[in-house]
CSV table of C-alpha atoms in Angstrom, one decimal:
chain,number,residue,atom,x,y,z
Y,292,MET,CA,-9.5,-16.2,0.6
Y,293,SER,CA,-7.1,-12.8,1.4
Y,294,VAL,CA,-4.4,-12.7,4.1
Y,295,TYR,CA,-3.4,-9.9,6.5
Y,296,ASP,CA,0.0,-8.8,8.1
Y,297,HIS,CA,-0.4,-7.5,11.7
Y,298,ARG,CA,2.0,-5.0,13.5
Y,299,LEU,CA,1.4,-6.1,16.8
Y,300,MET,CA,0.0,-3.1,19.1
Y,301,TRP,CA,0.3,-3.4,22.8
Y,302,ALA,CA,0.0,-0.9,26.0
Y,303,GLY,CA,0.5,2.4,23.8
Y,304,ALA,CA,3.8,1.0,20.9
Y,305,TYR,CA,4.6,-1.6,18.4
Y,306,TYR,CA,6.0,-4.9,20.1
Y,307,ASP,CA,6.8,-7.9,19.4
Y,308,PRO,CA,6.1,-11.0,22.6
Y,309,ALA,CA,8.2,-13.3,20.9
Y,310,PRO,CA,11.5,-12.6,22.2
Y,311,ALA,CA,10.1,-12.5,26.3
Y,312,GLY,CA,7.9,-15.8,25.7
Y,313,GLY,CA,4.7,-14.0,23.9
Y,314,GLU,CA,3.1,-16.1,20.9
Y,315,VAL,CA,-0.3,-14.4,18.9
Y,316,THR,CA,-2.7,-16.8,19.2
Y,317,ARG,CA,-5.6,-15.6,16.6
Y,318,LEU,CA,-7.2,-13.0,15.1
Y,319,ASP,CA,-11.3,-12.8,14.9
Y,320,LEU,CA,-13.2,-10.3,12.6
Y,321,TYR,CA,-16.2,-8.5,13.8
Y,322,ALA,CA,-19.2,-6.4,11.7
Y,323,THR,CA,-19.4,-4.2,14.1
Y,324,LEU,CA,-16.8,-1.4,15.7
Y,325,GLU,CA,-18.3,-2.5,19.3
Y,326,ARG,CA,-17.2,-6.3,17.9
Y,327,ASP,CA,-20.0,-7.1,20.3
Y,328,GLY,CA,-21.9,-9.4,18.2
Y,329,PRO,CA,-20.5,-12.8,16.4
Y,330,VAL,CA,-17.9,-13.8,15.2
Y,331,ILE,CA,-17.2,-13.0,11.6
Y,332,VAL,CA,-14.5,-15.1,11.0
Y,333,SER,CA,-11.3,-16.4,12.9
Y,334,ALA,CA,-8.1,-16.9,11.4
Y,335,ALA,CA,-5.3,-18.8,13.7
Y,336,PRO,CA,-2.3,-19.4,14.1
Y,337,ALA,CA,-0.7,-16.5,13.4
Y,338,VAL,CA,3.1,-17.3,11.2
Y,339,ARG,CA,5.3,-14.7,12.6
Y,340,LEU,CA,7.2,-13.2,9.2
Y,341,ARG,CA,9.6,-10.6,11.3
Y,342,ALA,CA,9.8,-8.7,14.0
Y,343,GLY,CA,6.4,-7.5,15.5
Y,344,VAL,CA,4.6,-8.4,11.7
Y,345,TYR,CA,2.0,-12.2,12.2
Y,346,ARG,CA,0.6,-13.0,9.5
Y,347,PHE,CA,-3.2,-14.4,9.3
Y,348,ASP,CA,-4.5,-16.4,6.5
Y,349,LEU,CA,-8.8,-15.3,6.5
Y,350,PRO,CA,-11.0,-17.5,4.8
Y,351,THR,CA,-13.5,-16.7,2.3
Y,352,VAL,CA,-16.0,-13.6,3.9
Y,353,PRO,CA,-18.1,-11.3,1.5
Y,354,PRO,CA,-16.6,-8.0,1.0
Y,355,GLY,CA,-16.9,-5.3,3.4
Y,356,ARG,CA,-15.1,-3.6,6.9
Y,357,TYR,CA,-14.4,-5.8,9.5
Y,358,TRP,CA,-13.1,-4.7,12.7
Y,359,GLY,CA,-10.8,-7.1,14.6
Y,360,ALA,CA,-9.6,-8.0,18.3
Y,361,VAL,CA,-5.8,-9.9,17.8
Y,362,THR,CA,-5.0,-12.2,21.3
Y,363,PHE,CA,-2.2,-12.6,22.2
Y,364,THR,CA,0.1,-12.9,25.6
Y,365,PRO,CA,2.6,-10.1,25.8
Y,366,ASN,CA,5.2,-12.9,27.8
Y,367,SER,CA,5.5,-16.2,29.2
Y,368,ALA,CA,4.4,-15.2,32.0
Y,369,ALA,CA,1.3,-12.9,31.3
Y,370,GLN,CA,-2.4,-14.0,30.6
Y,371,PRO,CA,-4.2,-13.4,27.3
Y,372,VAL,CA,-4.7,-9.8,26.2
Y,373,THR,CA,-6.1,-8.9,22.8
Y,374,ASP,CA,-5.3,-5.8,20.3
Y,375,THR,CA,-8.6,-3.9,19.0
Y,376,SER,CA,-6.3,-2.0,16.4
Y,377,VAL,CA,-7.6,-3.7,13.2
Y,378,ARG,CA,-9.9,-2.5,11.1
Y,379,LEU,CA,-9.7,-4.2,8.0
Y,380,ASP,CA,-11.4,-4.1,5.0
Y,381,LEU,CA,-11.8,-7.1,3.0
Y,382,PRO,CA,-10.9,-8.5,0.2
Y,383,THR,CA,-7.0,-7.4,0.1
Y,384,GLY,CA,-3.8,-8.8,-2.1
Y,385,GLN,CA,-6.4,-6.8,-5.5
Y,386,GLY,CA,-3.8,-4.5,-6.3
Y,387,LEU,CA,-5.9,-1.5,-4.5
Y,388,VAL,CA,-3.7,1.0,-2.1
Y,389,GLY,CA,-7.0,1.5,-0.9
Y,390,SER,CA,-10.7,0.5,-0.4
Y,391,PRO,CA,-13.4,1.1,-1.9
Y,392,GLU,CA,-14.9,2.1,1.8
Y,393,ALA,CA,-12.1,4.2,1.9
Y,394,VAL,CA,-13.7,6.0,-0.9
Y,395,ALA,CA,-16.6,5.9,0.3
Y,396,ASP,CA,-15.7,7.4,4.3
Y,397,ALA,CA,-14.0,10.6,2.1
Y,398,LEU,CA,-17.9,10.9,0.2
Y,399,GLY,CA,-19.6,10.3,3.4
Y,400,VAL,CA,-21.8,7.1,1.7
Y,401,PRO,CA,-22.9,4.8,4.1
Y,402,LEU,CA,-21.4,1.4,4.3
Y,403,PRO,CA,-22.0,-1.5,3.6
Y,404,LEU,CA,-21.8,-1.0,-0.3
Y,405,LYS,CA,-23.9,-1.9,-3.0
Y,406,SER,CA,-21.7,-4.2,-6.0
Y,407,ALA,CA,-22.5,-1.2,-8.1
Y,408,GLN,CA,-21.0,1.5,-6.1
Y,409,ARG,CA,-17.5,-1.0,-5.2
Y,410,ALA,CA,-17.4,-1.4,-9.1
Y,411,ALA,CA,-17.5,2.1,-9.5
Y,412,TYR,CA,-15.0,2.8,-6.8
Y,413,GLU,CA,-12.7,0.4,-7.6
Y,414,GLU,CA,-13.2,2.3,-11.1
Y,415,GLU,CA,-11.9,5.1,-10.0
Y,416,ILE,CA,-9.3,3.7,-7.6
Y,417,ARG,CA,-7.6,2.3,-10.6
Y,418,ASN,CA,-7.7,5.3,-12.7
Y,419,ALA,CA,-5.8,7.1,-9.6
Y,420,GLN,CA,-3.5,4.5,-9.4
Y,421,ALA,CA,-2.3,5.2,-13.2
Y,422,ASP,CA,-2.3,8.9,-12.8
Y,423,VAL,CA,0.1,8.3,-9.7
Y,424,ALA,CA,2.4,6.0,-11.1
Y,425,ALA,CA,2.3,7.3,-14.6
Y,426,TYR,CA,3.8,10.4,-12.7
Y,427,LEU,CA,6.4,8.5,-10.4
Y,428,ASN,CA,7.5,6.4,-12.9
Y,429,ARG,CA,7.0,3.3,-11.6
Y,430,PRO,CA,4.2,1.1,-10.4
Y,431,LEU,CA,2.6,0.9,-6.9
Y,432,VAL,CA,2.3,-2.7,-6.4
Y,433,PRO,CA,5.8,-4.3,-5.5
Y,434,THR,CA,7.1,-7.6,-7.0
Y,435,ALA,CA,7.3,-10.9,-4.5
Y,436,THR,CA,10.7,-12.7,-5.0
Y,437,THR,CA,13.2,-15.3,-3.5
Y,438,LEU,CA,16.4,-15.1,-2.7
Y,439,ARG,CA,17.4,-19.1,-2.5
Y,440,GLY,CA,20.3,-20.0,-0.9
Y,441,VAL,CA,22.1,-16.7,0.4
Y,442,THR,CA,24.4,-15.8,3.3
Y,443,PRO,CA,24.0,-13.0,5.9
Y,444,ARG,CA,26.8,-10.9,6.2
Y,445,TRP,CA,25.4,-10.1,9.7
Y,446,THR,CA,23.0,-12.2,11.6
Y,447,ASP,CA,21.6,-9.8,14.3
Y,448,ALA,CA,19.6,-8.1,11.9
Y,449,LEU,CA,17.8,-10.1,9.5
Y,450,ASP,CA,14.7,-7.7,8.7
Y,451,ASP,CA,17.3,-5.7,7.4
Y,452,ILE,CA,17.4,-5.5,3.6
Y,453,ASP,CA,21.4,-4.3,4.0
Y,454,THR,CA,22.4,-7.4,5.6
Y,455,TRP,CA,21.5,-10.1,2.3
Y,456,PRO,CA,23.9,-9.8,-1.0
Y,457,VAL,CA,21.4,-8.1,-3.3
Y,458,HIS,CA,21.9,-6.0,-5.9
Y,459,LEU,CA,18.5,-3.9,-6.6
Y,460,ASP,CA,18.0,-0.6,-8.4
Y,461,ASP,CA,14.5,0.1,-6.4
Y,462,ILE,CA,13.3,-0.5,-2.9
Y,463,ALA,CA,13.3,-4.4,-1.5
Y,464,GLU,CA,11.9,-5.0,2.0
Y,465,VAL,CA,12.6,-8.1,4.0
Y,466,VAL,CA,8.8,-9.7,3.8
Y,467,SER,CA,10.5,-13.3,5.6
Y,468,TYR,CA,13.6,-15.4,6.1
Y,469,ARG,CA,13.7,-19.6,6.2
Y,470,ALA,CA,16.7,-21.0,7.6
Y,471,ASN,CA,18.0,-24.0,5.8
Y,472,PRO,CA,20.3,-26.5,7.1
Y,473,ASP,CA,23.8,-25.2,5.2
Y,474,GLY,CA,23.4,-22.5,7.0
Y,475,THR,CA,22.3,-20.2,4.2
Y,476,TYR,CA,18.8,-19.3,3.7
Y,477,ASP,CA,15.5,-18.6,1.4
Y,478,VAL,CA,14.8,-14.9,1.7
Y,479,ASP,CA,11.2,-13.6,0.3
Y,480,LEU,CA,11.6,-10.5,-0.5
Y,481,LEU,CA,9.1,-7.2,-1.8
Y,482,VAL,CA,11.1,-5.3,-4.4
Y,483,GLY,CA,9.3,-2.1,-5.8
Y,484,LEU,CA,7.6,0.7,-3.9
Y,485,ASN,CA,4.5,-0.7,-2.0
Y,486,GLY,CA,2.2,2.2,-2.2
Y,487,ALA,CA,-0.4,0.6,0.1
Y,488,GLN,CA,2.0,1.2,2.5
Y,489,GLU,CA,2.8,4.7,2.0
Y,490,GLU,CA,-0.1,7.5,3.4
Y,491,THR,CA,0.4,10.2,0.9
Y,492,VAL,CA,0.2,7.8,-2.3
Y,493,VAL,CA,-3.3,6.5,-0.2
Y,494,ARG,CA,-4.3,9.5,1.2
Y,495,TYR,CA,-3.9,11.0,-3.1
Y,496,VAL,CA,-5.1,8.6,-4.6
Y,497,VAL,CA,-8.5,7.9,-2.2
Y,498,ALA,CA,-9.1,11.3,-2.2
Y,499,HIS,CA,-9.1,11.6,-5.7
Y,500,ALA,CA,-11.2,8.7,-6.7
Y,501,ALA,CA,-13.3,10.2,-4.6
Y,502,GLU,CA,-13.6,13.8,-6.1
Y,503,SER,CA,-14.0,11.6,-9.2
Y,504,VAL,CA,-16.8,9.7,-8.4
Y,505,ARG,CA,-18.4,12.9,-7.3
Y,506,GLN,CA,-18.7,14.5,-11.1
Y,507,ARG,CA,-19.9,11.4,-12.3
Y,508,PRO,CA,-23.4,11.8,-14.3
Y,509,ASP,CA,-24.4,8.7,-12.3
Y,510,GLN,CA,-25.6,9.9,-9.2
Y,511,SER,CA,-26.9,6.1,-7.7
Y,512,VAL,CA,-23.0,4.8,-7.2
Y,513,GLY,CA,-22.2,8.3,-5.4
Y,514,PRO,CA,-23.9,11.7,-3.6
Y,515,GLY,CA,-23.1,13.8,-6.7
Y,516,ARG,CA,-21.7,17.5,-7.2
Y,517,ARG,CA,-21.5,19.4,-4.3
Y,518,VAL,CA,-25.3,21.4,-4.7
Y,519,SER,CA,-25.1,24.8,-2.3
Y,520,SER,CA,-28.3,26.7,-4.2
Y,521,VAL,CA,-31.2,25.5,-5.8
Y,522,SER,CA,-33.7,28.2,-7.4
Y,523,ALA,CA,-37.5,27.5,-6.2
Y,524,GLU,CA,-38.9,26.4,-9.5
Y,525,GLY,CA,-35.4,24.8,-9.7
Y,526,GLN,CA,-34.3,25.9,-13.1
Y,527,SER,CA,-31.2,26.6,-11.8
Y,528,ILE,CA,-28.8,25.0,-9.6
Y,529,SER,CA,-25.4,26.2,-8.3
Y,530,TYR,CA,-22.7,24.1,-6.7
Y,531,ASP,CA,-19.8,24.7,-4.2
Y,532,SER,CA,-16.3,24.8,-6.0
Y,533,ALA,CA,-13.8,22.1,-4.8
Y,534,PRO,CA,-11.8,24.1,-1.9
Y,535,THR,CA,-8.2,25.7,-4.0
Y,536,THR,CA,-5.2,24.1,-3.3
Y,537,GLY,CA,-3.5,25.1,0.2
Y,538,GLN,CA,-7.0,25.3,1.8
Y,539,ALA,CA,-8.6,22.6,4.4
Y,540,GLY,CA,-10.2,20.4,2.3
Y,541,ALA,CA,-8.3,20.9,-0.5
Y,542,LEU,CA,-7.2,17.8,-2.5
Y,543,PRO,CA,-3.9,16.7,-2.3
Y,544,THR,CA,-1.6,17.8,-5.6
Y,545,ILE,CA,0.4,14.9,-7.6
Y,546,ASP,CA,3.6,17.0,-6.3
Y,547,SER,CA,2.9,15.8,-2.9
Y,548,LEU,CA,4.5,12.2,-4.0
Y,549,ASN,CA,7.8,14.5,-5.4
Y,550,ARG,CA,10.3,12.2,-3.2
Y,551,LEU,CA,9.2,8.8,-3.8
Y,552,ARG,CA,9.2,9.8,-7.9
Y,553,ARG,CA,12.1,7.8,-10.2
Y,554,LEU,CA,14.2,9.8,-11.9
Y,555,VAL,CA,14.9,8.9,-15.3
Y,556,PHE,CA,19.3,9.8,-15.8
Y,557,GLN,CA,20.4,10.1,-18.8
Y,558,PRO,CA,24.1,11.4,-19.6
Y,559,LEU,CA,25.2,14.9,-19.9
Y,560,SER,CA,28.0,14.7,-22.4
Y,561,ARG,CA,29.2,11.6,-24.6
Y,562,PRO,CA,32.8,10.7,-24.6
Y,563,ALA,CA,34.7,12.3,-27.4
Y,564,ARG,CA,34.7,10.6,-30.6
Y,565,ALA,CA,37.8,9.6,-32.5
Y,566,PRO,CA,39.1,11.5,-35.6
Y,567,TRP,CA,37.6,10.1,-38.9
Y,568,PRO,CA,38.6,7.0,-40.7
Y,569,TYR,CA,39.0,5.3,-37.1
Y,570,SER,CA,35.3,7.3,-36.6
Y,571,SER,CA,32.6,5.1,-37.3
Y,572,SER,CA,31.3,8.0,-39.2
Y,573,ARG,CA,32.8,11.0,-40.9
Y,574,PRO,CA,33.0,14.5,-39.6
Y,575,ARG,CA,30.8,17.1,-41.4
Y,576,ARG,CA,32.4,19.3,-43.6
Y,577,ARG,CA,32.1,23.3,-42.9
Y,578,GLY,CA,30.8,25.4,-45.3
């Protein structure tokens, strides 16, 4: 089973129908972009996590790319409409900030993927993620945690992390909250960098995973290196070089992620040491 959190789109803007008395009815997934074939799977009901964000629990379906339509009513007096902004690569919740289908798009490989291709692409995604995590000094997958029995500082912005009495040394996001009979709340949080929600991280990981696949000696999983010319006898092959930094189509560089880097601070100076014999060590002799 996969979980999909959808930010509702209506009339060209993000929208939440709940305050106007509307509701989100269901999500239908199709195997084609036209959404004109049979419905592969439906998910209902939707759970409102926070303003404009609704969660669907999806039954197990074969891995791959799906196109969806979310049916909802914008307000209590409106007729049902659909949001067709859903393009979903399943399964979700695998700890990957990009999908094998996204790598295939970068390589120009047609979908659906074969099992060997999917496994190879996932491996290169994890390798690229490891490089990014080492550079940023932080993991790319957040940790889920729950605060129980807490009282908000104010009640008009419960989606805001600053509303809650939490002291963390990292990014935190409110996923959902539930009121208790005594007036307190249980609050679900994601703590840490959520790489899948950072466009610069996703672009870097997918681009470098695709280039790693391209350089693999096993060309059964990808198109191989860019060939510019082959001699008539086939005894010599010339390869195109990748665009250099700054050119269109060049791979993103690791320093494009600098704003997300976690710095490790060390004190610049230590407090003065008490003179011996009160100090824990003897002073050095000069001589």
